[in-house]
């Protein structure tokens, strides 16, 4: 297995100082699968203090030291080194109450969530794989199975319930029968988990290659009810799952699509409140809510140039093209001739508008706020300047030929100075 030189450097250094080091977790899993590795986690029998000293030249990062983790920075790459540990109790379902540092790699693997995540690799010994739970067998069969009794493991940390579905959707794996039964039975425990942790897993799930299957599992197991406990939810069908999964690979877009099908009646402010309570950032919340609003505009308006120009002015090209893509997936999943016909029109309109370089943004408007002031509008009521600008903008979105300074000012004067 090929490893970056930074990882080899860290493992060598630990070994030279008399310690042992293994590559563990997602990196081993992904290397065995031949998938790109996101981050490299190393387990060691040396204490956190030892590691901090050993790597004092590599800007050691100690925020996780209490749990045994020291981050080190080596030629631009962060590598986490964690002392072998077992853990006890999860009263807040967030961090283990206590961690015990130990010297046995197998005991460290035993606290991990799934067999495929519980493989250790030591490249410097001959048969360097440690795989006490037969994770490699599950890797080749494509199965997500908890290490040990699934009910006990989900009780310990209910986030694992969502992690099982996320990993299955990322890897295209099936969830083992017992593990799945435990998910169905214990999904209410997710209510105890901090929303930040749920958000991180949901975000990874939404960007997974097998998202439709993942959403199907969220709905079938009841897990969806714990992620979205907000009232007024609609049933998610497999068709909805296909539509959401068919959108482009953009987190806020997929979040928007999921929220829209779960809560088709919700207002923009209700959506914003809901996403904020799921701890998405303000920027993500605003973006997702804006996309839902835009999608509703496409859905409920006739395919006219004004609709598209208006959307372009609010959202920009990238988002509008994503929304038309979403509409297309919806039209195909519904196999609705009316929607498919409208979809063709939307594509044509969009291309036409971009080609004709119609003015859509406020910047492209032939007049500015200064022109409006110079024309004597808003002398007594300054708020009329902005209002007049928006009015002119709307005229031009309806008919781009009106985008001339004389014409717009003449029409505005009729309204405001008449
Ligand atoms: P990704 O590729 O998405 O990062 P990952 O498997 O590396 O997936 P991480 O959250 O980075 O996931 O966790 C690293 C490793 O720590 C996992 O592979 C697993 O062995 C262990 N782990 C993570 N979360 C838990 C948990 N809630 N319970 C038990 N073990 C966990
Ligand atoms: Mg990881």
Short mmCIF file of C-alpha atoms in Angstrom, two decimals, residues 60-323:
data_model
loop_
_atom_site.label_atom_id
_atom_site.label_comp_id
_atom_site.label_asym_id
_atom_site.label_seq_id
_atom_site.Cartn_x
_atom_site.Cartn_y
_atom_site.Cartn_z
CA UNK A 60 1.99 19.91 17.76
CA UNK A 61 -1.72 20.65 18.13
CA UNK A 62 -3.03 19.61 21.53
CA UNK A 63 -6.78 20.42 21.58
CA UNK A 64 -7.57 16.68 21.64
CA UNK A 65 -4.81 15.71 24.05
CA UNK A 66 -7.25 14.76 26.83
CA UNK A 67 -8.55 12.04 24.50
CA UNK A 68 -5.04 11.06 23.48
CA UNK A 69 -4.76 12.89 20.16
CA UNK A 70 -1.88 15.13 19.08
CA UNK A 71 -2.01 16.70 15.61
CA UNK A 72 1.28 17.29 13.81
CA UNK A 73 1.95 19.36 10.73
CA UNK A 74 4.43 17.89 8.27
CA UNK A 75 5.10 19.67 4.97
CA UNK A 76 1.61 21.12 4.90
CA UNK A 77 -0.23 17.91 5.88
CA UNK A 78 -1.88 17.45 9.26
CA UNK A 79 -1.59 13.95 10.70
CA UNK A 80 -3.35 12.91 13.89
CA UNK A 81 -1.49 10.63 16.26
CA UNK A 82 -3.63 9.00 18.94
CA UNK A 83 -2.42 6.95 21.87
CA UNK A 84 -4.00 3.49 22.02
CA UNK A 85 -7.05 3.74 24.24
CA UNK A 86 -10.23 2.17 25.37
CA UNK A 87 -13.11 4.22 26.57
CA UNK A 88 -15.93 4.08 29.06
CA UNK A 89 -19.40 5.60 29.17
CA UNK A 90 -20.86 8.28 26.90
CA UNK A 91 -23.19 10.20 29.22
CA UNK A 92 -23.43 13.18 26.85
CA UNK A 93 -23.29 11.05 23.69
CA UNK A 94 -20.48 13.21 22.49
CA UNK A 95 -17.20 12.31 24.08
CA UNK A 96 -16.41 9.26 26.13
CA UNK A 97 -16.55 10.11 29.83
CA UNK A 98 -13.11 8.65 30.35
CA UNK A 99 -10.44 7.26 28.15
CA UNK A 100 -7.90 4.74 29.38
CA UNK A 101 -4.56 4.61 27.65
CA UNK A 102 -3.54 1.04 26.92
CA UNK A 103 -0.79 -0.81 25.09
CA UNK A 104 -2.81 -3.35 23.12
CA UNK A 105 -3.70 -2.49 19.52
CA UNK A 106 -6.51 -5.07 19.46
CA UNK A 107 -8.22 -3.44 22.43
CA UNK A 108 -7.99 -0.08 20.65
CA UNK A 109 -9.59 -1.57 17.55
CA UNK A 110 -12.37 -3.05 19.70
CA UNK A 111 -13.70 0.42 20.66
CA UNK A 112 -14.11 1.40 17.00
CA UNK A 113 -17.50 1.48 15.33
CA UNK A 114 -17.50 -0.92 12.37
CA UNK A 115 -15.37 -3.89 11.41
CA UNK A 116 -14.21 -2.14 8.23
CA UNK A 117 -12.97 0.77 10.38
CA UNK A 118 -11.24 -1.51 12.87
CA UNK A 119 -8.22 -2.62 10.85
CA UNK A 120 -4.68 -1.51 11.71
CA UNK A 121 -1.70 -1.52 9.37
CA UNK A 122 1.96 -1.44 10.30
CA UNK A 123 3.93 -1.15 7.05
CA UNK A 124 7.25 -1.85 8.78
CA UNK A 125 6.53 -5.39 9.90
CA UNK A 126 6.08 -8.33 7.52
CA UNK A 127 2.39 -9.38 7.72
CA UNK A 128 1.58 -5.85 8.98
CA UNK A 129 -2.22 -6.07 9.08
CA UNK A 130 -4.05 -6.39 12.41
CA UNK A 131 -7.66 -7.35 11.72
CA UNK A 132 -9.24 -9.04 14.75
CA UNK A 133 -12.85 -8.46 13.63
CA UNK A 134 -12.41 -9.70 10.07
CA UNK A 135 -12.91 -6.27 8.62
CA UNK A 136 -11.26 -7.34 5.37
CA UNK A 137 -13.92 -9.98 4.85
CA UNK A 138 -16.65 -7.37 5.26
CA UNK A 139 -14.74 -5.00 2.99
CA UNK A 140 -14.72 -7.54 0.19
CA UNK A 141 -18.36 -8.53 0.79
CA UNK A 142 -19.43 -4.87 1.01
CA UNK A 143 -20.96 -5.04 4.48
CA UNK A 144 -21.26 -2.53 7.31
CA UNK A 145 -21.25 -4.43 10.60
CA UNK A 146 -20.62 -3.11 14.09
CA UNK A 147 -17.68 -4.35 16.11
CA UNK A 148 -19.49 -6.48 18.67
CA UNK A 149 -23.17 -6.30 19.63
CA UNK A 150 -24.84 -3.55 17.59
CA UNK A 151 -27.34 -2.67 20.33
CA UNK A 152 -24.60 -2.15 22.87
CA UNK A 153 -22.49 -0.16 20.45
CA UNK A 154 -25.40 2.11 19.41
CA UNK A 155 -26.35 2.64 23.04
CA UNK A 156 -22.78 3.70 23.79
CA UNK A 157 -22.76 6.30 21.03
CA UNK A 158 -25.96 6.63 18.96
CA UNK A 159 -24.19 8.71 16.30
CA UNK A 160 -22.93 5.33 15.02
CA UNK A 161 -26.49 4.72 13.77
CA UNK A 162 -26.15 7.58 11.32
CA UNK A 163 -22.53 6.72 10.56
CA UNK A 164 -23.63 3.25 9.43
CA UNK A 165 -26.02 4.73 6.88
CA UNK A 166 -23.49 7.36 5.80
CA UNK A 167 -20.72 4.80 5.27
CA UNK A 168 -23.06 2.49 3.35
CA UNK A 169 -23.98 5.40 1.06
CA UNK A 170 -20.36 6.45 0.60
CA UNK A 171 -19.07 2.99 -0.19
CA UNK A 172 -22.16 1.46 -1.81
CA UNK A 173 -22.23 -1.20 0.95
CA UNK A 174 -25.14 -3.05 2.54
CA UNK A 175 -25.84 -2.91 6.25
CA UNK A 176 -25.66 -6.30 7.96
CA UNK A 177 -29.03 -7.65 9.15
CA UNK A 178 -28.41 -7.46 12.90
CA UNK A 179 -26.88 -4.03 12.64
CA UNK A 180 -29.87 -2.88 10.62
CA UNK A 181 -32.37 -4.29 13.10
CA UNK A 182 -30.60 -2.44 15.88
CA UNK A 183 -30.80 0.79 13.84
CA UNK A 184 -34.55 0.35 13.38
CA UNK A 185 -35.02 -0.32 17.07
CA UNK A 186 -32.69 2.28 18.54
CA UNK A 187 -32.95 5.24 16.15
CA UNK A 188 -34.71 7.39 18.80
CA UNK A 189 -31.39 7.48 20.70
CA UNK A 190 -30.09 9.86 18.04
CA UNK A 191 -32.18 12.49 19.80
CA UNK A 192 -29.46 12.59 22.48
CA UNK A 193 -26.67 13.38 20.05
CA UNK A 194 -25.36 16.92 19.56
CA UNK A 195 -26.60 18.46 16.31
CA UNK A 196 -23.05 19.42 15.31
CA UNK A 197 -22.14 15.76 15.07
CA UNK A 198 -25.31 14.93 13.17
CA UNK A 199 -24.68 17.82 10.79
CA UNK A 200 -21.20 16.54 9.95
CA UNK A 201 -22.47 13.05 9.14
CA UNK A 202 -25.48 14.38 7.21
CA UNK A 203 -23.13 16.57 5.17
CA UNK A 204 -20.93 13.60 4.26
CA UNK A 205 -24.03 11.56 3.44
CA UNK A 206 -25.43 14.25 1.14
CA UNK A 207 -22.23 14.17 -0.93
CA UNK A 208 -22.11 10.38 -1.14
CA UNK A 209 -22.16 8.51 -4.46
CA UNK A 210 -25.01 6.24 -3.31
CA UNK A 211 -27.14 8.99 -1.83
CA UNK A 212 -30.50 7.72 -3.13
CA UNK A 213 -29.98 4.48 -1.25
CA UNK A 214 -28.86 6.40 1.85
CA UNK A 215 -31.97 8.58 1.85
CA UNK A 216 -34.08 5.46 1.36
CA UNK A 217 -32.48 4.01 4.48
CA UNK A 218 -32.96 7.21 6.48
CA UNK A 219 -36.67 7.02 5.66
CA UNK A 220 -37.10 3.24 6.06
CA UNK A 221 -35.37 3.06 9.46
CA UNK A 222 -36.99 6.17 10.96
CA UNK A 223 -33.62 7.90 11.35
CA UNK A 224 -34.93 10.80 9.24
CA UNK A 225 -37.38 11.64 12.07
CA UNK A 226 -34.49 12.20 14.42
CA UNK A 227 -32.49 14.39 12.04
CA UNK A 228 -35.58 16.45 11.20
CA UNK A 229 -37.73 16.51 14.33
CA UNK A 230 -39.45 19.70 13.16
CA UNK A 231 -43.22 19.30 12.72
CA UNK A 232 -45.06 19.37 9.40
CA UNK A 233 -42.89 16.88 7.56
CA UNK A 234 -44.06 15.12 4.37
CA UNK A 235 -43.31 11.48 3.52
CA UNK A 236 -40.12 10.99 1.52
CA UNK A 237 -40.62 8.62 -1.40
CA UNK A 238 -37.90 6.75 -3.27
CA UNK A 239 -38.63 9.07 -6.20
CA UNK A 240 -37.76 12.05 -4.02
CA UNK A 241 -34.55 10.28 -3.01
CA UNK A 242 -33.63 9.85 -6.68
CA UNK A 243 -34.33 13.52 -7.42
CA UNK A 244 -32.19 14.71 -4.51
CA UNK A 245 -29.36 12.35 -5.41
CA UNK A 246 -29.55 13.51 -9.04
CA UNK A 247 -28.69 17.10 -8.23
CA UNK A 248 -25.16 18.37 -8.68
CA UNK A 249 -22.52 17.62 -6.07
CA UNK A 250 -23.04 20.78 -4.00
CA UNK A 251 -23.82 20.44 -0.29
CA UNK A 252 -26.21 23.40 -0.01
CA UNK A 253 -28.07 22.33 -3.17
CA UNK A 254 -28.62 18.79 -1.87
CA UNK A 255 -29.57 20.10 1.54
CA UNK A 256 -32.06 22.42 -0.17
CA UNK A 257 -33.54 19.57 -2.20
CA UNK A 258 -33.88 17.35 0.88
CA UNK A 259 -35.55 20.13 2.90
CA UNK A 260 -37.87 21.00 0.05
CA UNK A 261 -39.24 17.48 -0.33
CA UNK A 262 -39.46 17.02 3.44
CA UNK A 263 -41.16 20.37 4.00
CA UNK A 264 -42.75 21.49 0.71
CA UNK A 265 -45.06 23.97 2.46
CA UNK A 266 -42.49 25.63 4.71
CA UNK A 267 -41.82 29.35 4.29
CA UNK A 268 -38.33 30.70 3.76
CA UNK A 269 -38.01 31.87 7.37
CA UNK A 270 -39.18 28.51 8.68
CA UNK A 271 -36.57 26.75 6.55
CA UNK A 272 -33.90 29.14 7.81
CA UNK A 273 -34.83 28.48 11.44
CA UNK A 274 -34.82 24.75 10.86
CA UNK A 275 -31.39 24.69 9.20
CA UNK A 276 -29.97 26.95 11.88
CA UNK A 277 -31.15 24.52 14.53
CA UNK A 278 -29.22 21.82 12.65
CA UNK A 279 -26.12 24.01 13.18
CA UNK A 280 -25.36 24.75 9.55
CA UNK A 281 -23.44 28.01 9.09
CA UNK A 282 -25.32 31.22 8.34
CA UNK A 283 -23.87 31.27 4.83
CA UNK A 284 -25.00 27.68 4.19
CA UNK A 285 -28.44 28.33 5.63
CA UNK A 286 -28.97 31.46 3.52
CA UNK A 287 -27.74 29.73 0.40
CA UNK A 288 -29.90 26.64 0.84
CA UNK A 289 -33.00 28.72 1.64
CA UNK A 290 -32.35 30.94 -1.41
CA UNK A 291 -32.08 27.86 -3.61
CA UNK A 292 -35.41 26.50 -2.34
CA UNK A 293 -37.04 29.85 -3.07
CA UNK A 294 -35.51 29.79 -6.57
CA UNK A 295 -36.66 26.23 -7.19
CA UNK A 296 -40.20 27.16 -6.21
CA UNK A 297 -40.01 30.04 -8.70
CA UNK A 298 -39.13 27.56 -11.45
CA UNK A 299 -41.79 25.13 -10.32
CA UNK A 300 -44.71 27.51 -9.98
CA UNK A 301 -44.05 30.04 -12.79
CA UNK A 302 -44.41 29.70 -16.54
CA UNK A 303 -41.09 29.24 -18.33
CA UNK A 304 -40.66 32.86 -19.34
CA UNK A 305 -37.49 34.88 -19.88
CA UNK A 306 -38.39 37.12 -16.93
CA UNK A 307 -38.39 34.16 -14.51
CA UNK A 308 -34.90 33.14 -15.60
CA UNK A 309 -33.46 36.66 -15.72
CA UNK A 310 -34.85 37.37 -12.27
CA UNK A 311 -33.32 34.17 -10.89
CA UNK A 312 -30.00 35.03 -12.54
CA UNK A 313 -30.05 38.43 -10.91
CA UNK A 314 -30.66 36.96 -7.45
CA UNK A 315 -28.59 33.77 -7.59
CA UNK A 316 -26.08 33.94 -10.46
CA UNK A 317 -25.33 31.52 -13.31
CA UNK A 318 -23.92 28.62 -11.33
CA UNK A 319 -26.95 28.35 -9.05
CA UNK A 320 -29.52 28.81 -11.81
CA UNK A 321 -27.92 26.09 -13.86
CA UNK A 322 -28.00 23.84 -10.75
CA UNK A 323 -31.69 24.62 -10.26
#
